[in-house]
PDB file of C-alpha atoms in Angstrom:
ATOM      1  CA  UNK A   1     -14.128  -3.111  21.298  1.00  0.00           C
ATOM      2  CA  UNK A   2     -12.552  -6.290  22.675  1.00  0.00           C
ATOM      3  CA  UNK A   3     -13.143  -8.058  19.370  1.00  0.00           C
ATOM      4  CA  UNK A   4     -10.993  -5.499  17.519  1.00  0.00           C
ATOM      5  CA  UNK A   5      -8.234  -5.681  20.098  1.00  0.00           C
ATOM      6  CA  UNK A   6      -8.242  -9.467  19.991  1.00  0.00           C
ATOM      7  CA  UNK A   7      -8.144  -9.485  16.199  1.00  0.00           C
ATOM      8  CA  UNK A   8      -5.275  -6.992  16.093  1.00  0.00           C
ATOM      9  CA  UNK A   9      -3.350  -8.885  18.752  1.00  0.00           C
ATOM     10  CA  UNK A  10      -3.726 -12.017  16.588  1.00  0.00           C
ATOM     11  CA  UNK A  11      -1.844 -10.271  13.743  1.00  0.00           C
ATOM     12  CA  UNK A  12       1.405 -11.417  15.394  1.00  0.00           C
ATOM     13  CA  UNK A  13       0.880 -14.929  14.047  1.00  0.00           C
ATOM     14  CA  UNK A  14       0.612 -13.880  10.390  1.00  0.00           C
ATOM     15  CA  UNK A  15       3.231 -14.076   7.617  1.00  0.00           C
ATOM     16  CA  UNK A  16       2.514 -11.753   4.684  1.00  0.00           C
ATOM     17  CA  UNK A  17       4.241 -11.834   1.294  1.00  0.00           C
ATOM     18  CA  UNK A  18       4.433  -8.359  -0.272  1.00  0.00           C
ATOM     19  CA  UNK A  19       5.098  -8.274  -4.025  1.00  0.00           C
ATOM     20  CA  UNK A  20       5.626  -4.975  -5.793  1.00  0.00           C
ATOM     21  CA  UNK A  21       7.555  -1.814  -6.489  1.00  0.00           C
ATOM     22  CA  UNK A  22       9.812  -0.890  -3.571  1.00  0.00           C
ATOM     23  CA  UNK A  23      11.271   2.576  -3.094  1.00  0.00           C
ATOM     24  CA  UNK A  24      13.651   4.587  -0.994  1.00  0.00           C
ATOM     25  CA  UNK A  25      11.969   7.730   0.344  1.00  0.00           C
ATOM     26  CA  UNK A  26      14.335  10.584   1.149  1.00  0.00           C
ATOM     27  CA  UNK A  27      13.265  13.701   3.047  1.00  0.00           C
ATOM     28  CA  UNK A  28      14.938  17.087   3.233  1.00  0.00           C
ATOM     29  CA  UNK A  29      13.431  19.124   6.056  1.00  0.00           C
ATOM     30  CA  UNK A  30      14.026  22.826   6.473  1.00  0.00           C
ATOM     31  CA  UNK A  31      12.852  26.365   7.089  1.00  0.00           C
ATOM     32  CA  UNK A  32      11.575  28.779   4.464  1.00  0.00           C
ATOM     33  CA  UNK A  33      12.270  32.404   5.297  1.00  0.00           C
ATOM     34  CA  UNK A  34      12.721  34.066   1.924  1.00  0.00           C
ATOM     35  CA  UNK A  35      12.223  33.769  -1.831  1.00  0.00           C
ATOM     36  CA  UNK A  36      15.154  33.136  -4.135  1.00  0.00           C
ATOM     37  CA  UNK A  37      16.466  36.194  -6.070  1.00  0.00           C
ATOM     38  CA  UNK A  38      17.229  33.804  -8.973  1.00  0.00           C
ATOM     39  CA  UNK A  39      13.653  32.605  -9.526  1.00  0.00           C
ATOM     40  CA  UNK A  40      10.227  32.924  -7.808  1.00  0.00           C
ATOM     41  CA  UNK A  41      10.831  29.871  -5.619  1.00  0.00           C
ATOM     42  CA  UNK A  42      11.301  29.437  -1.847  1.00  0.00           C
ATOM     43  CA  UNK A  43      14.764  28.949  -0.394  1.00  0.00           C
ATOM     44  CA  UNK A  44      14.853  26.013   2.029  1.00  0.00           C
ATOM     45  CA  UNK A  45      17.448  26.177   4.794  1.00  0.00           C
ATOM     46  CA  UNK A  46      18.054  22.494   5.523  1.00  0.00           C
ATOM     47  CA  UNK A  47      17.734  21.427   9.156  1.00  0.00           C
ATOM     48  CA  UNK A  48      17.779  17.632   8.763  1.00  0.00           C
ATOM     49  CA  UNK A  49      17.658  14.750   6.312  1.00  0.00           C
ATOM     50  CA  UNK A  50      15.873  11.435   6.671  1.00  0.00           C
ATOM     51  CA  UNK A  51      15.477   8.185   4.735  1.00  0.00           C
ATOM     52  CA  UNK A  52      12.494   5.828   4.941  1.00  0.00           C
ATOM     53  CA  UNK A  53      11.187   2.737   3.200  1.00  0.00           C
ATOM     54  CA  UNK A  54       8.627   3.527   0.502  1.00  0.00           C
ATOM     55  CA  UNK A  55       6.265   1.912  -1.972  1.00  0.00           C
ATOM     56  CA  UNK A  56       5.778  -1.803  -1.372  1.00  0.00           C
ATOM     57  CA  UNK A  57       8.416  -1.545   1.351  1.00  0.00           C
ATOM     58  CA  UNK A  58       6.199   0.910   3.216  1.00  0.00           C
ATOM     59  CA  UNK A  59       3.458  -1.712   3.065  1.00  0.00           C
ATOM     60  CA  UNK A  60       5.942  -4.213   4.506  1.00  0.00           C
ATOM     61  CA  UNK A  61       6.913  -1.896   7.347  1.00  0.00           C
ATOM     62  CA  UNK A  62       3.215  -1.272   8.116  1.00  0.00           C
ATOM     63  CA  UNK A  63       2.751  -5.038   8.270  1.00  0.00           C
ATOM     64  CA  UNK A  64       5.687  -5.183  10.694  1.00  0.00           C
ATOM     65  CA  UNK A  65       4.521  -2.326  12.944  1.00  0.00           C
ATOM     66  CA  UNK A  66       1.010  -3.784  13.055  1.00  0.00           C
ATOM     67  CA  UNK A  67       2.590  -6.892  14.544  1.00  0.00           C
ATOM     68  CA  UNK A  68       2.931  -9.325  11.618  1.00  0.00           C
ATOM     69  CA  UNK A  69       5.867 -10.738   9.668  1.00  0.00           C
ATOM     70  CA  UNK A  70       6.407  -9.339   6.147  1.00  0.00           C
ATOM     71  CA  UNK A  71       8.505 -10.862   3.351  1.00  0.00           C
ATOM     72  CA  UNK A  72       9.237  -8.631   0.345  1.00  0.00           C
ATOM     73  CA  UNK A  73       9.608  -9.861  -3.246  1.00  0.00           C
ATOM     74  CA  UNK A  74      10.872  -7.103  -5.530  1.00  0.00           C
ATOM     75  CA  UNK A  75      13.809  -5.703  -7.499  1.00  0.00           C
ATOM     76  CA  UNK A  76      16.283  -2.949  -6.616  1.00  0.00           C
ATOM     77  CA  UNK A  77      19.288  -1.524  -8.405  1.00  0.00           C
ATOM     78  CA  UNK A  78      22.899  -2.431  -7.746  1.00  0.00           C
ATOM     79  CA  UNK A  79      23.583   1.088  -6.528  1.00  0.00           C
ATOM     80  CA  UNK A  80      24.108   3.169  -3.392  1.00  0.00           C
ATOM     81  CA  UNK A  81      20.355   3.694  -2.969  1.00  0.00           C
ATOM     82  CA  UNK A  82      19.787  -0.066  -3.156  1.00  0.00           C
ATOM     83  CA  UNK A  83      22.418  -0.647  -0.487  1.00  0.00           C
ATOM     84  CA  UNK A  84      20.733   1.899   1.766  1.00  0.00           C
ATOM     85  CA  UNK A  85      17.356   0.292   1.078  1.00  0.00           C
ATOM     86  CA  UNK A  86      18.626  -3.081   2.316  1.00  0.00           C
ATOM     87  CA  UNK A  87      20.126  -1.465   5.417  1.00  0.00           C
ATOM     88  CA  UNK A  88      16.778   0.115   6.303  1.00  0.00           C
ATOM     89  CA  UNK A  89      15.012  -3.230   5.847  1.00  0.00           C
ATOM     90  CA  UNK A  90      17.486  -4.874   8.193  1.00  0.00           C
ATOM     91  CA  UNK A  91      17.057  -2.057  10.733  1.00  0.00           C
ATOM     92  CA  UNK A  92      13.298  -2.650  10.640  1.00  0.00           C
ATOM     93  CA  UNK A  93      13.582  -6.446  10.829  1.00  0.00           C
ATOM     94  CA  UNK A  94      12.036  -7.002   7.386  1.00  0.00           C
ATOM     95  CA  UNK A  95      12.803 -10.200   5.479  1.00  0.00           C
ATOM     96  CA  UNK A  96      14.412  -9.318   2.121  1.00  0.00           C
ATOM     97  CA  UNK A  97      15.069 -12.871   0.937  1.00  0.00           C
ATOM     98  CA  UNK A  98      12.843 -12.108  -2.049  1.00  0.00           C
ATOM     99  CA  UNK A  99      14.744  -8.960  -3.089  1.00  0.00           C
ATOM    100  CA  UNK A 100      16.693  -9.261  -6.342  1.00  0.00           C
ATOM    101  CA  UNK A 101      19.409  -6.817  -7.434  1.00  0.00           C
ATOM    102  CA  UNK A 102      20.050  -5.759 -11.012  1.00  0.00           C
ATOM    103  CA  UNK A 103      22.322  -3.383 -12.916  1.00  0.00           C
ATOM    104  CA  UNK A 104      19.600  -2.877 -15.528  1.00  0.00           C
ATOM    105  CA  UNK A 105      17.533  -0.381 -13.522  1.00  0.00           C
ATOM    106  CA  UNK A 106      18.063   2.030 -10.607  1.00  0.00           C
ATOM    107  CA  UNK A 107      16.561   1.738  -7.160  1.00  0.00           C
ATOM    108  CA  UNK A 108      13.400   3.852  -7.283  1.00  0.00           C
ATOM    109  CA  UNK A 109      13.997   6.905  -5.084  1.00  0.00           C
ATOM    110  CA  UNK A 110      11.668   9.757  -4.191  1.00  0.00           C
ATOM    111  CA  UNK A 111      13.156  12.837  -2.564  1.00  0.00           C
ATOM    112  CA  UNK A 112      10.725  15.198  -0.871  1.00  0.00           C
ATOM    113  CA  UNK A 113      11.612  18.723   0.207  1.00  0.00           C
ATOM    114  CA  UNK A 114       9.518  19.875   3.159  1.00  0.00           C
ATOM    115  CA  UNK A 115       9.428  23.343   4.707  1.00  0.00           C
ATOM    116  CA  UNK A 116       7.358  24.094   7.806  1.00  0.00           C
ATOM    117  CA  UNK A 117       5.542  20.734   7.444  1.00  0.00           C
ATOM    118  CA  UNK A 118       4.508  21.556   3.859  1.00  0.00           C
ATOM    119  CA  UNK A 119       5.617  19.633   0.756  1.00  0.00           C
ATOM    120  CA  UNK A 120       7.462  22.024  -1.543  1.00  0.00           C
ATOM    121  CA  UNK A 121       9.005  19.685  -4.110  1.00  0.00           C
ATOM    122  CA  UNK A 122       9.423  16.010  -4.997  1.00  0.00           C
ATOM    123  CA  UNK A 123      12.216  14.613  -7.162  1.00  0.00           C
ATOM    124  CA  UNK A 124      11.823  11.078  -8.596  1.00  0.00           C
ATOM    125  CA  UNK A 125      14.706   8.879  -9.755  1.00  0.00           C
ATOM    126  CA  UNK A 126      13.332   5.766 -11.453  1.00  0.00           C
ATOM    127  CA  UNK A 127      12.495   3.755 -14.512  1.00  0.00           C
ATOM    128  CA  UNK A 128       8.991   2.419 -15.074  1.00  0.00           C
ATOM    129  CA  UNK A 129       9.832  -0.052 -17.843  1.00  0.00           C
ATOM    130  CA  UNK A 130       8.474  -3.572 -17.190  1.00  0.00           C
ATOM    131  CA  UNK A 131      11.097  -6.095 -16.144  1.00  0.00           C
ATOM    132  CA  UNK A 132      12.039  -8.617 -18.825  1.00  0.00           C
ATOM    133  CA  UNK A 133      15.270 -10.400 -17.968  1.00  0.00           C
ATOM    134  CA  UNK A 134      14.441 -10.588 -14.256  1.00  0.00           C
ATOM    135  CA  UNK A 135      10.841 -11.796 -14.619  1.00  0.00           C
ATOM    136  CA  UNK A 136      11.604 -15.536 -14.537  1.00  0.00           C
ATOM    137  CA  UNK A 137      14.028 -15.184 -11.629  1.00  0.00           C
ATOM    138  CA  UNK A 138      11.534 -13.162  -9.573  1.00  0.00           C
ATOM    139  CA  UNK A 139       8.777 -15.691 -10.311  1.00  0.00           C
ATOM    140  CA  UNK A 140      11.000 -18.519  -9.078  1.00  0.00           C
ATOM    141  CA  UNK A 141      11.809 -16.509  -5.959  1.00  0.00           C
ATOM    142  CA  UNK A 142       8.109 -16.001  -5.220  1.00  0.00           C
ATOM    143  CA  UNK A 143       7.509 -19.736  -5.598  1.00  0.00           C
ATOM    144  CA  UNK A 144      10.414 -20.512  -3.269  1.00  0.00           C
ATOM    145  CA  UNK A 145       9.084 -18.151  -0.591  1.00  0.00           C
ATOM    146  CA  UNK A 146       5.608 -19.680  -0.739  1.00  0.00           C
ATOM    147  CA  UNK A 147       6.988 -23.226  -0.640  1.00  0.00           C
ATOM    148  CA  UNK A 148       9.341 -22.554   2.292  1.00  0.00           C
ATOM    149  CA  UNK A 149       7.075 -20.426   4.515  1.00  0.00           C
ATOM    150  CA  UNK A 150       3.561 -20.494   5.949  1.00  0.00           C
ATOM    151  CA  UNK A 151       2.143 -17.559   3.993  1.00  0.00           C
ATOM    152  CA  UNK A 152      -1.166 -16.256   5.369  1.00  0.00           C
ATOM    153  CA  UNK A 153      -1.800 -13.642   2.673  1.00  0.00           C
ATOM    154  CA  UNK A 154      -0.184 -12.077  -0.389  1.00  0.00           C
ATOM    155  CA  UNK A 155      -0.270  -8.370  -1.239  1.00  0.00           C
ATOM    156  CA  UNK A 156       0.354  -6.949  -4.704  1.00  0.00           C
ATOM    157  CA  UNK A 157       1.500  -3.360  -4.173  1.00  0.00           C
ATOM    158  CA  UNK A 158       1.567  -1.932  -7.691  1.00  0.00           C
ATOM    159  CA  UNK A 159       3.038   1.504  -8.437  1.00  0.00           C
ATOM    160  CA  UNK A 160       3.402   0.994 -12.209  1.00  0.00           C
ATOM    161  CA  UNK A 161       7.206   0.949 -11.934  1.00  0.00           C
ATOM    162  CA  UNK A 162       7.513  -2.302 -13.871  1.00  0.00           C
ATOM    163  CA  UNK A 163       8.260  -4.947 -11.237  1.00  0.00           C
ATOM    164  CA  UNK A 164       4.777  -6.480 -11.430  1.00  0.00           C
ATOM    165  CA  UNK A 165       4.046  -8.069 -14.812  1.00  0.00           C
ATOM    166  CA  UNK A 166       1.024  -9.921 -16.158  1.00  0.00           C
ATOM    167  CA  UNK A 167       2.942 -13.223 -16.015  1.00  0.00           C
ATOM    168  CA  UNK A 168       3.895 -12.705 -12.361  1.00  0.00           C
ATOM    169  CA  UNK A 169       0.297 -11.777 -11.536  1.00  0.00           C
ATOM    170  CA  UNK A 170      -1.185 -14.829 -13.232  1.00  0.00           C
ATOM    171  CA  UNK A 171       1.361 -17.269 -11.801  1.00  0.00           C
ATOM    172  CA  UNK A 172       1.103 -15.986  -8.231  1.00  0.00           C
ATOM    173  CA  UNK A 173      -2.694 -15.727  -8.064  1.00  0.00           C
ATOM    174  CA  UNK A 174      -3.200 -19.205  -9.527  1.00  0.00           C
ATOM    175  CA  UNK A 175      -0.713 -20.664  -7.044  1.00  0.00           C
ATOM    176  CA  UNK A 176      -2.278 -18.756  -4.132  1.00  0.00           C
ATOM    177  CA  UNK A 177      -5.803 -19.835  -5.040  1.00  0.00           C
ATOM    178  CA  UNK A 178      -4.684 -23.459  -5.271  1.00  0.00           C
ATOM    179  CA  UNK A 179      -3.241 -23.135  -1.750  1.00  0.00           C
ATOM    180  CA  UNK A 180      -6.197 -21.090  -0.363  1.00  0.00           C
ATOM    181  CA  UNK A 181      -3.967 -18.088   0.352  1.00  0.00           C
ATOM    182  CA  UNK A 182      -5.863 -14.755   0.233  1.00  0.00           C
ATOM    183  CA  UNK A 183      -4.564 -12.267  -2.352  1.00  0.00           C
ATOM    184  CA  UNK A 184      -5.125  -8.531  -1.963  1.00  0.00           C
ATOM    185  CA  UNK A 185      -4.253  -5.907  -4.557  1.00  0.00           C
ATOM    186  CA  UNK A 186      -3.469  -2.195  -4.452  1.00  0.00           C
ATOM    187  CA  UNK A 187      -3.559  -1.556  -8.234  1.00  0.00           C
ATOM    188  CA  UNK A 188      -2.386   1.117 -10.617  1.00  0.00           C
ATOM    189  CA  UNK A 189      -3.366   1.703 -14.218  1.00  0.00           C
ATOM    190  CA  UNK A 190      -1.099  -0.549 -16.286  1.00  0.00           C
ATOM    191  CA  UNK A 191      -2.146  -3.883 -14.774  1.00  0.00           C
ATOM    192  CA  UNK A 192      -5.607  -2.858 -13.589  1.00  0.00           C
ATOM    193  CA  UNK A 193      -7.544  -5.436 -15.601  1.00  0.00           C
ATOM    194  CA  UNK A 194      -4.790  -8.079 -15.435  1.00  0.00           C
ATOM    195  CA  UNK A 195      -5.673  -8.890 -11.830  1.00  0.00           C
ATOM    196  CA  UNK A 196      -8.296 -11.627 -11.728  1.00  0.00           C
ATOM    197  CA  UNK A 197      -9.837 -13.832  -9.021  1.00  0.00           C
ATOM    198  CA  UNK A 198      -8.417 -11.803  -6.112  1.00  0.00           C
ATOM    199  CA  UNK A 199      -9.711 -11.950  -2.551  1.00  0.00           C
ATOM    200  CA  UNK A 200      -9.748  -8.147  -2.208  1.00  0.00           C
ATOM    201  CA  UNK A 201      -9.137  -5.553  -4.926  1.00  0.00           C
ATOM    202  CA  UNK A 202      -8.485  -2.043  -3.562  1.00  0.00           C
ATOM    203  CA  UNK A 203      -8.375   0.830  -6.062  1.00  0.00           C
ATOM    204  CA  UNK A 204      -9.045   4.428  -5.183  1.00  0.00           C
ATOM    205  CA  UNK A 205     -11.944   6.172  -6.910  1.00  0.00           C
ATOM    206  CA  UNK A 206      -9.814   7.690  -9.680  1.00  0.00           C
ATOM    207  CA  UNK A 207      -8.118   4.354 -10.418  1.00  0.00           C
ATOM    208  CA  UNK A 208     -11.484   2.580 -10.556  1.00  0.00           C
ATOM    209  CA  UNK A 209     -12.943   5.117 -12.975  1.00  0.00           C
ATOM    210  CA  UNK A 210      -9.841   5.110 -15.176  1.00  0.00           C
ATOM    211  CA  UNK A 211      -9.597   1.318 -15.152  1.00  0.00           C
ATOM    212  CA  UNK A 212     -13.203   0.952 -16.257  1.00  0.00           C
ATOM    213  CA  UNK A 213     -13.048   3.985 -18.588  1.00  0.00           C
ATOM    214  CA  UNK A 214     -15.941   5.623 -16.756  1.00  0.00           C
ATOM    215  CA  UNK A 215     -16.694   9.207 -15.780  1.00  0.00           C
ATOM    216  CA  UNK A 216     -17.656   9.714 -12.131  1.00  0.00           C
ATOM    217  CA  UNK A 217     -21.075  11.235 -11.442  1.00  0.00           C
ATOM    218  CA  UNK A 218     -20.623  12.856  -8.028  1.00  0.00           C
ATOM    219  CA  UNK A 219     -24.378  13.386  -7.721  1.00  0.00           C
ATOM    220  CA  UNK A 220     -24.988   9.663  -7.955  1.00  0.00           C
ATOM    221  CA  UNK A 221     -21.703   8.369  -6.566  1.00  0.00           C
ATOM    222  CA  UNK A 222     -22.681   5.408  -4.408  1.00  0.00           C
ATOM    223  CA  UNK A 223     -25.181   3.943  -6.838  1.00  0.00           C
ATOM    224  CA  UNK A 224     -22.548   4.252  -9.561  1.00  0.00           C
ATOM    225  CA  UNK A 225     -19.900   2.739  -7.276  1.00  0.00           C
ATOM    226  CA  UNK A 226     -22.080  -0.272  -6.624  1.00  0.00           C
ATOM    227  CA  UNK A 227     -22.659  -0.774 -10.348  1.00  0.00           C
ATOM    228  CA  UNK A 228     -18.971  -0.357 -11.266  1.00  0.00           C
ATOM    229  CA  UNK A 229     -17.821  -2.760  -8.570  1.00  0.00           C
ATOM    230  CA  UNK A 230     -20.468  -5.305  -9.532  1.00  0.00           C
ATOM    231  CA  UNK A 231     -19.280  -5.109 -13.131  1.00  0.00           C
ATOM    232  CA  UNK A 232     -15.659  -5.616 -12.105  1.00  0.00           C
ATOM    233  CA  UNK A 233     -16.523  -8.520  -9.800  1.00  0.00           C
ATOM    234  CA  UNK A 234     -18.431 -10.195 -12.597  1.00  0.00           C
ATOM    235  CA  UNK A 235     -15.750  -9.495 -15.205  1.00  0.00           C
ATOM    236  CA  UNK A 236     -12.602 -10.334 -13.226  1.00  0.00           C
ATOM    237  CA  UNK A 237     -13.889 -12.696 -10.566  1.00  0.00           C
ATOM    238  CA  UNK A 238     -12.811 -10.737  -7.484  1.00  0.00           C
ATOM    239  CA  UNK A 239     -14.366 -11.870  -4.208  1.00  0.00           C
ATOM    240  CA  UNK A 240     -14.541  -8.326  -2.833  1.00  0.00           C
ATOM    241  CA  UNK A 241     -13.672  -4.772  -3.872  1.00  0.00           C
ATOM    242  CA  UNK A 242     -12.786  -1.925  -1.524  1.00  0.00           C
ATOM    243  CA  UNK A 243     -12.640   1.613  -2.945  1.00  0.00           C
ATOM    244  CA  UNK A 244     -10.952   4.414  -1.020  1.00  0.00           C
ATOM    245  CA  UNK A 245     -12.824   7.699  -1.438  1.00  0.00           C
ATOM    246  CA  UNK A 246     -10.459  10.206   0.165  1.00  0.00           C
ATOM    247  CA  UNK A 247     -12.488  12.540   2.421  1.00  0.00           C
ATOM    248  CA  UNK A 248     -15.628  10.430   1.869  1.00  0.00           C
ATOM    249  CA  UNK A 249     -14.180   7.309   3.479  1.00  0.00           C
ATOM    250  CA  UNK A 250     -14.280   3.749   2.141  1.00  0.00           C
ATOM    251  CA  UNK A 251     -16.781   1.722   0.103  1.00  0.00           C
ATOM    252  CA  UNK A 252     -16.572  -2.085   0.234  1.00  0.00           C
ATOM    253  CA  UNK A 253     -18.670  -4.716  -1.506  1.00  0.00           C
ATOM    254  CA  UNK A 254     -18.911  -8.313  -2.625  1.00  0.00           C
ATOM    255  CA  UNK A 255     -21.698 -10.212  -4.410  1.00  0.00           C
ATOM    256  CA  UNK A 256     -23.913 -10.230  -1.311  1.00  0.00           C
ATOM    257  CA  UNK A 257     -23.374  -7.003   0.628  1.00  0.00           C
ATOM    258  CA  UNK A 258     -21.928  -3.515   0.502  1.00  0.00           C
ATOM    259  CA  UNK A 259     -20.954  -0.921   3.124  1.00  0.00           C
ATOM    260  CA  UNK A 260     -19.889   2.719   3.191  1.00  0.00           C
ATOM    261  CA  UNK A 261     -17.623   3.735   6.067  1.00  0.00           C
ATOM    262  CA  UNK A 262     -17.471   7.553   6.400  1.00  0.00           C
ATOM    263  CA  UNK A 263     -14.189   9.267   7.208  1.00  0.00           C
ATOM    264  CA  UNK A 264     -13.568   9.850  10.902  1.00  0.00           C
ATOM    265  CA  UNK A 265     -13.135  13.492  11.960  1.00  0.00           C
ATOM    266  CA  UNK A 266      -9.380  14.187  12.075  1.00  0.00           C
ATOM    267  CA  UNK A 267      -6.700  16.836  11.694  1.00  0.00           C
ATOM    268  CA  UNK A 268      -5.644  16.169   8.099  1.00  0.00           C
ATOM    269  CA  UNK A 269      -1.931  16.853   7.631  1.00  0.00           C
ATOM    270  CA  UNK A 270      -0.649  14.639   4.793  1.00  0.00           C
ATOM    271  CA  UNK A 271      -2.245  11.844   2.735  1.00  0.00           C
ATOM    272  CA  UNK A 272       1.101  10.376   1.616  1.00  0.00           C
ATOM    273  CA  UNK A 273       1.204   6.637   2.220  1.00  0.00           C
ATOM    274  CA  UNK A 274      -2.439   6.349   3.255  1.00  0.00           C
ATOM    275  CA  UNK A 275      -3.146   3.799   0.534  1.00  0.00           C
ATOM    276  CA  UNK A 276      -0.238   1.666   1.757  1.00  0.00           C
ATOM    277  CA  UNK A 277      -1.678   1.721   5.261  1.00  0.00           C
ATOM    278  CA  UNK A 278      -5.159   0.775   4.042  1.00  0.00           C
ATOM    279  CA  UNK A 279      -4.018  -2.269   2.069  1.00  0.00           C
ATOM    280  CA  UNK A 280      -1.798  -3.387   4.970  1.00  0.00           C
ATOM    281  CA  UNK A 281      -4.584  -3.166   7.549  1.00  0.00           C
ATOM    282  CA  UNK A 282      -7.197  -4.651   5.201  1.00  0.00           C
ATOM    283  CA  UNK A 283      -4.989  -7.632   4.371  1.00  0.00           C
ATOM    284  CA  UNK A 284      -4.306  -8.420   8.016  1.00  0.00           C
ATOM    285  CA  UNK A 285      -8.007  -8.083   8.827  1.00  0.00           C
ATOM    286  CA  UNK A 286      -8.902 -10.405   5.949  1.00  0.00           C
ATOM    287  CA  UNK A 287      -6.258 -12.948   6.955  1.00  0.00           C
ATOM    288  CA  UNK A 288      -7.775 -12.822  10.454  1.00  0.00           C
ATOM    289  CA  UNK A 289     -11.182 -13.589   8.906  1.00  0.00           C
ATOM    290  CA  UNK A 290     -12.900 -10.370   9.941  1.00  0.00           C
ATOM    291  CA  UNK A 291     -16.232  -9.440   8.382  1.00  0.00           C
ATOM    292  CA  UNK A 292     -16.412  -7.240   5.286  1.00  0.00           C
ATOM    293  CA  UNK A 293     -17.741  -4.283   7.280  1.00  0.00           C
ATOM    294  CA  UNK A 294     -15.070  -4.640   9.975  1.00  0.00           C
ATOM    295  CA  UNK A 295     -12.294  -4.846   7.372  1.00  0.00           C
ATOM    296  CA  UNK A 296     -13.382  -1.506   5.931  1.00  0.00           C
ATOM    297  CA  UNK A 297     -13.930   0.082   9.360  1.00  0.00           C
ATOM    298  CA  UNK A 298     -10.509  -0.837  10.751  1.00  0.00           C
ATOM    299  CA  UNK A 299      -8.775   0.114   7.478  1.00  0.00           C
ATOM    300  CA  UNK A 300     -10.517   3.501   7.498  1.00  0.00           C
ATOM    301  CA  UNK A 301      -9.412   4.202  11.057  1.00  0.00           C
ATOM    302  CA  UNK A 302      -5.847   3.167  10.182  1.00  0.00           C
ATOM    303  CA  UNK A 303      -5.826   5.568   7.212  1.00  0.00           C
ATOM    304  CA  UNK A 304      -7.019   8.382   9.460  1.00  0.00           C
ATOM    305  CA  UNK A 305      -4.081   7.860  11.793  1.00  0.00           C
ATOM    306  CA  UNK A 306      -1.462   8.083   9.049  1.00  0.00           C
ATOM    307  CA  UNK A 307      -3.088  11.181   7.517  1.00  0.00           C
ATOM    308  CA  UNK A 308      -2.378  13.026  10.776  1.00  0.00           C
ATOM    309  CA  UNK A 309       1.378  12.659  10.206  1.00  0.00           C
ATOM    310  CA  UNK A 310       3.842  14.260   7.795  1.00  0.00           C
ATOM    311  CA  UNK A 311       5.409  12.080   5.118  1.00  0.00           C
ATOM    312  CA  UNK A 312       5.160   8.370   4.405  1.00  0.00           C
ATOM    313  CA  UNK A 313       5.112   6.745   7.835  1.00  0.00           C
ATOM    314  CA  UNK A 314       3.764   3.458   9.211  1.00  0.00           C
ATOM    315  CA  UNK A 315       1.219   3.128  11.986  1.00  0.00           C
ATOM    316  CA  UNK A 316       1.730   0.955  15.042  1.00  0.00           C
ATOM    317  CA  UNK A 317      -0.513  -1.703  16.486  1.00  0.00           C
ATOM    318  CA  UNK A 318      -0.980   0.162  19.767  1.00  0.00           C
ATOM    319  CA  UNK A 319      -1.951   3.365  17.926  1.00  0.00           C
ATOM    320  CA  UNK A 320      -4.660   1.494  16.066  1.00  0.00           C
ATOM    321  CA  UNK A 321      -5.990  -0.184  19.208  1.00  0.00           C
ATOM    322  CA  UNK A 322      -6.003   3.166  21.043  1.00  0.00           C
ATOM    323  CA  UNK A 323      -7.864   4.936  18.232  1.00  0.00           C
ATOM    324  CA  UNK A 324     -10.445   2.154  17.921  1.00  0.00           C
ATOM    325  CA  UNK A 325     -10.966   2.254  21.685  1.00  0.00           C
ATOM    326  CA  UNK A 326     -11.511   6.030  21.582  1.00  0.00           C
ATOM    327  CA  UNK A 327     -14.015   5.787  18.725  1.00  0.00           C
ATOM    328  CA  UNK A 328     -15.853   3.001  20.501  1.00  0.00           C
ATOM    329  CA  UNK A 329     -16.052   4.938  23.781  1.00  0.00           C
ATOM    330  CA  UNK A 330     -17.422   8.028  21.971  1.00  0.00           C
ATOM    331  CA  UNK A 331     -20.061   6.129  20.001  1.00  0.00           C
TER     332      UNK A 331
END
């Protein structure tokens, strides 16, 4: 267990650049005691409201709460939601020197209505059109951050909202590889095959199947997973691929080895934000030069922690150490 604690304690020395689609997550919490007479829908009596950082910003806050130093490169709107987004970053001590503001698109905002710890409704305010005018400026900002800071790893957190383009991907990965900076990717559909030569590529099972235009055979899942990942490694030059499998855990592989880490027994409450937590933990583990198996194990435990909470929330370094200690003592 000491090796995990020592690794996690060493996270404090890492600077992580997070590139991707940032969001403002709004929550309306309340009680549901009756059905509306106007339509067959529940009436929520609001008890409180809350705002949190979402999307790539949730990855950044996970990096922060796990003990490292995140820098975000992204685009927000010149609007009230964008102002609130920056305030939350400042409250959480997150570097926003790479955040650009534009009047061409709104700040992506997701509003969730929750009654008795259950999601009832989500309202999205966004555009998913790829950036055009801002692409060159954002690329220059990424270069400036890398030149002016000791960057230990770069995360692409892609939600298909348009901030990440093929040009930004190609420029950043080539620069990172030239500087021996690990690059990890949490992909979505639009850019799936545009990512090449990454240190760690982390789709979920559905994203992997869609990206490779393959149907999943649940009766032969792990053999198929190995073949699909091998194909993608050969085609796109990734050093390693980690696939999240929901209740079946995590599968990780490179050219020489592969591992399946089963899900830990837990009280599942909400899977929102679990992918953000996995890519955050995996990136820090990789930057700390942990083994492939240990990267998947720690990431799986981290995901289990966040799934026990309601809403998109980060996990803290001490929570992760405590959970790893408990698992180790019970094994």
